């Protein structure tokens, strides 16, 4: 199953160093039956994109924590790792596309990495600080999150990940 793992720049750097991506709490997103039911229409490609966007929003939450802990050197860029894994458990207690995996994802299972460009950093930094309030219905915070989500994530092949991290 294709899954989308939310991450941050330091998590991407650890992937390059160790050869494994270690998702926080095993949380990932995928085209689940519940996600499919929540849309009136859309083909698999469109619905997988929706799952990737859920992972991108989760990446904002992770960034909010890192930046809140004083990790100011962390680039304010959303990171989503797309991977193909077999051992996936549905998480109906979370978002429509939420799933859980057990353990790290080896680099060999990674299909692509999606990362914000440098131009998105200001909007992403603002959104990372506002995403929790947006989740609770704050319209001003939702506007800030929307500003970040207006930036398309760039696509990178697995062979390019080390270069992306190095050039940061």
PDB file of C-alpha atoms in Angstrom:
ATOM      1  CA  UNK A   1       0.000   0.000   0.000  1.00  0.00           C
ATOM      2  CA  UNK A   2       1.245   3.484  -0.814  1.00  0.00           C
ATOM      3  CA  UNK A   3       1.499   5.540   2.361  1.00  0.00           C
ATOM      4  CA  UNK A   4       2.423   9.154   3.028  1.00  0.00           C
ATOM      5  CA  UNK A   5       4.560   9.817   6.083  1.00  0.00           C
ATOM      6  CA  UNK A   6       4.695  13.285   7.622  1.00  0.00           C
ATOM      7  CA  UNK A   7       8.162  14.468   8.494  1.00  0.00           C
ATOM      8  CA  UNK A   8      10.524  17.339   9.089  1.00  0.00           C
ATOM      9  CA  UNK A   9      13.929  18.298   7.762  1.00  0.00           C
ATOM     10  CA  UNK A  10      15.831  16.641  10.665  1.00  0.00           C
ATOM     11  CA  UNK A  11      13.860  13.425  10.070  1.00  0.00           C
ATOM     12  CA  UNK A  12      14.853  13.569   6.395  1.00  0.00           C
ATOM     13  CA  UNK A  13      18.505  14.085   7.388  1.00  0.00           C
ATOM     14  CA  UNK A  14      18.300  11.010   9.666  1.00  0.00           C
ATOM     15  CA  UNK A  15      16.919   9.017   6.718  1.00  0.00           C
ATOM     16  CA  UNK A  16      19.999   9.933   4.698  1.00  0.00           C
ATOM     17  CA  UNK A  17      22.303   9.043   7.604  1.00  0.00           C
ATOM     18  CA  UNK A  18      20.663   5.764   8.706  1.00  0.00           C
ATOM     19  CA  UNK A  19      18.876   4.503   5.592  1.00  0.00           C
ATOM     20  CA  UNK A  20      15.550   4.370   7.476  1.00  0.00           C
ATOM     21  CA  UNK A  21      12.707   6.824   7.899  1.00  0.00           C
ATOM     22  CA  UNK A  22      11.302   6.688  11.433  1.00  0.00           C
ATOM     23  CA  UNK A  23       7.753   8.048  11.571  1.00  0.00           C
ATOM     24  CA  UNK A  24       6.593   9.611  14.832  1.00  0.00           C
ATOM     25  CA  UNK A  25       4.251   7.143  16.508  1.00  0.00           C
ATOM     26  CA  UNK A  26       4.064   5.104  13.308  1.00  0.00           C
ATOM     27  CA  UNK A  27       1.539   7.579  11.911  1.00  0.00           C
ATOM     28  CA  UNK A  28       1.045   7.757   8.162  1.00  0.00           C
ATOM     29  CA  UNK A  29      -1.740   8.544   5.701  1.00  0.00           C
ATOM     30  CA  UNK A  30      -3.109   6.515   2.816  1.00  0.00           C
ATOM     31  CA  UNK A  31      -6.074   6.053   0.532  1.00  0.00           C
ATOM     32  CA  UNK A  32      -8.239   4.251   3.084  1.00  0.00           C
ATOM     33  CA  UNK A  33     -11.856   3.146   2.641  1.00  0.00           C
ATOM     34  CA  UNK A  34     -12.904   5.917   5.030  1.00  0.00           C
ATOM     35  CA  UNK A  35     -11.023   8.548   3.000  1.00  0.00           C
ATOM     36  CA  UNK A  36     -12.664   7.252  -0.192  1.00  0.00           C
ATOM     37  CA  UNK A  37     -16.111   7.497   1.445  1.00  0.00           C
ATOM     38  CA  UNK A  38     -15.501  11.081   2.557  1.00  0.00           C
ATOM     39  CA  UNK A  39     -15.252  12.290  -1.066  1.00  0.00           C
ATOM     40  CA  UNK A  40     -18.209  12.458  -3.433  1.00  0.00           C
ATOM     41  CA  UNK A  41     -15.988  11.921  -6.452  1.00  0.00           C
ATOM     42  CA  UNK A  42     -12.376  11.507  -7.428  1.00  0.00           C
ATOM     43  CA  UNK A  43     -10.207   8.820  -8.930  1.00  0.00           C
ATOM     44  CA  UNK A  44      -7.486   7.008  -7.015  1.00  0.00           C
ATOM     45  CA  UNK A  45      -4.825   9.538  -8.028  1.00  0.00           C
ATOM     46  CA  UNK A  46      -6.881  12.460  -6.706  1.00  0.00           C
ATOM     47  CA  UNK A  47      -7.663  10.632  -3.478  1.00  0.00           C
ATOM     48  CA  UNK A  48      -4.021   9.679  -2.945  1.00  0.00           C
ATOM     49  CA  UNK A  49      -3.204  13.372  -3.375  1.00  0.00           C
ATOM     50  CA  UNK A  50      -5.733  14.095  -0.612  1.00  0.00           C
ATOM     51  CA  UNK A  51      -3.926  11.589   1.628  1.00  0.00           C
ATOM     52  CA  UNK A  52      -0.625  13.301   0.834  1.00  0.00           C
ATOM     53  CA  UNK A  53      -2.143  16.657   1.795  1.00  0.00           C
ATOM     54  CA  UNK A  54      -3.245  15.191   5.138  1.00  0.00           C
ATOM     55  CA  UNK A  55       0.357  14.098   5.692  1.00  0.00           C
ATOM     56  CA  UNK A  56       1.560  17.590   4.749  1.00  0.00           C
ATOM     57  CA  UNK A  57      -0.740  19.102   7.388  1.00  0.00           C
ATOM     58  CA  UNK A  58       0.589  16.589   9.913  1.00  0.00           C
ATOM     59  CA  UNK A  59       4.087  17.721   8.932  1.00  0.00           C
ATOM     60  CA  UNK A  60       3.049  21.243   9.977  1.00  0.00           C
ATOM     61  CA  UNK A  61       2.121  19.852  13.406  1.00  0.00           C
ATOM     62  CA  UNK A  62       5.535  18.206  13.734  1.00  0.00           C
ATOM     63  CA  UNK A  63       7.236  21.434  12.677  1.00  0.00           C
ATOM     64  CA  UNK A  64       5.196  23.342  15.244  1.00  0.00           C
ATOM     65  CA  UNK A  65       6.635  21.112  17.952  1.00  0.00           C
ATOM     66  CA  UNK A  66      10.222  21.372  16.697  1.00  0.00           C
ATOM     67  CA  UNK A  67      10.060  25.130  16.287  1.00  0.00           C
ATOM     68  CA  UNK A  68       8.311  25.457  19.650  1.00  0.00           C
ATOM     69  CA  UNK A  69      11.198  23.590  21.271  1.00  0.00           C
ATOM     70  CA  UNK A  70      13.623  26.184  19.965  1.00  0.00           C
ATOM     71  CA  UNK A  71      14.844  24.271  16.939  1.00  0.00           C
ATOM     72  CA  UNK A  72      15.150  27.513  14.997  1.00  0.00           C
ATOM     73  CA  UNK A  73      17.777  25.996  12.710  1.00  0.00           C
ATOM     74  CA  UNK A  74      15.174  23.604  11.343  1.00  0.00           C
ATOM     75  CA  UNK A  75      14.130  24.674   7.840  1.00  0.00           C
ATOM     76  CA  UNK A  76      10.429  25.522   7.927  1.00  0.00           C
ATOM     77  CA  UNK A  77       9.489  23.153   5.137  1.00  0.00           C
ATOM     78  CA  UNK A  78       6.869  20.455   5.087  1.00  0.00           C
ATOM     79  CA  UNK A  79       8.220  16.994   4.327  1.00  0.00           C
ATOM     80  CA  UNK A  80       6.144  14.051   3.123  1.00  0.00           C
ATOM     81  CA  UNK A  81       7.744  10.699   2.380  1.00  0.00           C
ATOM     82  CA  UNK A  82       5.802   8.416   0.018  1.00  0.00           C
ATOM     83  CA  UNK A  83       6.526   4.735   0.555  1.00  0.00           C
ATOM     84  CA  UNK A  84       5.134   1.335  -0.332  1.00  0.00           C
ATOM     85  CA  UNK A  85       4.661  -0.940   2.688  1.00  0.00           C
ATOM     86  CA  UNK A  86       2.583  -4.011   3.448  1.00  0.00           C
ATOM     87  CA  UNK A  87       2.069  -3.883   7.214  1.00  0.00           C
ATOM     88  CA  UNK A  88      -0.533  -1.102   7.606  1.00  0.00           C
ATOM     89  CA  UNK A  89      -3.251  -0.791  10.246  1.00  0.00           C
ATOM     90  CA  UNK A  90      -6.242   1.526   9.742  1.00  0.00           C
ATOM     91  CA  UNK A  91      -6.719   4.275  12.346  1.00  0.00           C
ATOM     92  CA  UNK A  92     -10.430   5.187  12.345  1.00  0.00           C
ATOM     93  CA  UNK A  93      -9.869   7.163  15.571  1.00  0.00           C
ATOM     94  CA  UNK A  94      -7.877   9.791  13.670  1.00  0.00           C
ATOM     95  CA  UNK A  95      -8.254  11.557  10.307  1.00  0.00           C
ATOM     96  CA  UNK A  96     -10.011   9.784   7.431  1.00  0.00           C
ATOM     97  CA  UNK A  97      -6.747   8.741   5.805  1.00  0.00           C
ATOM     98  CA  UNK A  98      -4.764   7.928   8.943  1.00  0.00           C
ATOM     99  CA  UNK A  99      -2.976   4.609   9.226  1.00  0.00           C
ATOM    100  CA  UNK A 100      -0.314   3.179  11.498  1.00  0.00           C
ATOM    101  CA  UNK A 101       2.790   1.274  10.549  1.00  0.00           C
ATOM    102  CA  UNK A 102       5.113  -0.602  12.822  1.00  0.00           C
ATOM    103  CA  UNK A 103       8.751   0.335  12.806  1.00  0.00           C
ATOM    104  CA  UNK A 104      10.952   2.336  10.502  1.00  0.00           C
ATOM    105  CA  UNK A 105      10.570   2.440   6.727  1.00  0.00           C
ATOM    106  CA  UNK A 106      13.693   1.333   4.851  1.00  0.00           C
ATOM    107  CA  UNK A 107      14.974   3.575   2.081  1.00  0.00           C
ATOM    108  CA  UNK A 108      14.297   0.758  -0.388  1.00  0.00           C
ATOM    109  CA  UNK A 109      10.529   1.149   0.246  1.00  0.00           C
ATOM    110  CA  UNK A 110      10.527   4.895  -0.447  1.00  0.00           C
ATOM    111  CA  UNK A 111       8.929   5.883  -3.740  1.00  0.00           C
ATOM    112  CA  UNK A 112       9.383   9.668  -3.508  1.00  0.00           C
ATOM    113  CA  UNK A 113       9.863  12.586  -1.166  1.00  0.00           C
ATOM    114  CA  UNK A 114       7.780  15.756  -1.324  1.00  0.00           C
ATOM    115  CA  UNK A 115       9.293  18.912   0.186  1.00  0.00           C
ATOM    116  CA  UNK A 116       8.463  22.597   0.235  1.00  0.00           C
ATOM    117  CA  UNK A 117      10.724  24.931  -1.702  1.00  0.00           C
ATOM    118  CA  UNK A 118      12.607  27.705   0.070  1.00  0.00           C
ATOM    119  CA  UNK A 119       9.990  30.244  -1.089  1.00  0.00           C
ATOM    120  CA  UNK A 120       7.394  28.565   1.139  1.00  0.00           C
ATOM    121  CA  UNK A 121       9.395  28.855   4.372  1.00  0.00           C
ATOM    122  CA  UNK A 122       7.794  32.045   5.697  1.00  0.00           C
ATOM    123  CA  UNK A 123       4.256  30.781   5.131  1.00  0.00           C
ATOM    124  CA  UNK A 124       5.104  27.346   6.529  1.00  0.00           C
ATOM    125  CA  UNK A 125       6.688  28.843   9.666  1.00  0.00           C
ATOM    126  CA  UNK A 126       3.545  30.919  10.265  1.00  0.00           C
ATOM    127  CA  UNK A 127       1.295  27.921   9.621  1.00  0.00           C
ATOM    128  CA  UNK A 128       3.301  25.647  11.936  1.00  0.00           C
ATOM    129  CA  UNK A 129       2.581  28.055  14.775  1.00  0.00           C
ATOM    130  CA  UNK A 130      -1.108  28.231  13.903  1.00  0.00           C
ATOM    131  CA  UNK A 131      -2.072  24.688  12.862  1.00  0.00           C
ATOM    132  CA  UNK A 132      -3.397  23.634  16.279  1.00  0.00           C
ATOM    133  CA  UNK A 133      -5.643  26.680  16.491  1.00  0.00           C
ATOM    134  CA  UNK A 134      -6.794  26.044  12.921  1.00  0.00           C
ATOM    135  CA  UNK A 135      -7.722  22.485  13.875  1.00  0.00           C
ATOM    136  CA  UNK A 136      -9.902  23.966  16.628  1.00  0.00           C
ATOM    137  CA  UNK A 137     -11.744  26.266  14.228  1.00  0.00           C
ATOM    138  CA  UNK A 138      -9.815  29.552  14.478  1.00  0.00           C
ATOM    139  CA  UNK A 139     -10.442  31.200  11.091  1.00  0.00           C
ATOM    140  CA  UNK A 140      -7.369  33.450  11.240  1.00  0.00           C
ATOM    141  CA  UNK A 141      -5.195  30.421  11.949  1.00  0.00           C
ATOM    142  CA  UNK A 142      -6.896  28.488   9.147  1.00  0.00           C
ATOM    143  CA  UNK A 143      -6.003  31.353   6.800  1.00  0.00           C
ATOM    144  CA  UNK A 144      -2.321  31.019   7.768  1.00  0.00           C
ATOM    145  CA  UNK A 145      -2.422  27.264   7.211  1.00  0.00           C
ATOM    146  CA  UNK A 146      -4.102  27.847   3.858  1.00  0.00           C
ATOM    147  CA  UNK A 147      -1.296  30.208   2.855  1.00  0.00           C
ATOM    148  CA  UNK A 148       1.215  27.403   3.423  1.00  0.00           C
ATOM    149  CA  UNK A 149      -0.978  24.837   1.690  1.00  0.00           C
ATOM    150  CA  UNK A 150      -1.138  27.085  -1.373  1.00  0.00           C
ATOM    151  CA  UNK A 151       2.524  26.162  -1.959  1.00  0.00           C
ATOM    152  CA  UNK A 152       2.881  22.947  -3.929  1.00  0.00           C
ATOM    153  CA  UNK A 153       5.338  20.409  -2.581  1.00  0.00           C
ATOM    154  CA  UNK A 154       8.246  19.612  -4.880  1.00  0.00           C
ATOM    155  CA  UNK A 155       8.731  15.965  -5.874  1.00  0.00           C
ATOM    156  CA  UNK A 156      12.089  14.214  -5.519  1.00  0.00           C
ATOM    157  CA  UNK A 157      13.132  10.704  -6.453  1.00  0.00           C
ATOM    158  CA  UNK A 158      14.685   8.547  -3.731  1.00  0.00           C
ATOM    159  CA  UNK A 159      18.100   8.923  -5.386  1.00  0.00           C
ATOM    160  CA  UNK A 160      17.873  12.713  -4.921  1.00  0.00           C
ATOM    161  CA  UNK A 161      17.145  12.774  -1.176  1.00  0.00           C
ATOM    162  CA  UNK A 162      20.777  13.114  -0.057  1.00  0.00           C
ATOM    163  CA  UNK A 163      21.298  16.037  -2.449  1.00  0.00           C
ATOM    164  CA  UNK A 164      18.121  17.751  -1.259  1.00  0.00           C
ATOM    165  CA  UNK A 165      19.238  17.487   2.362  1.00  0.00           C
ATOM    166  CA  UNK A 166      22.768  18.640   1.562  1.00  0.00           C
ATOM    167  CA  UNK A 167      21.625  21.682  -0.397  1.00  0.00           C
ATOM    168  CA  UNK A 168      18.891  22.400   2.196  1.00  0.00           C
TER     169      UNK A 168
END
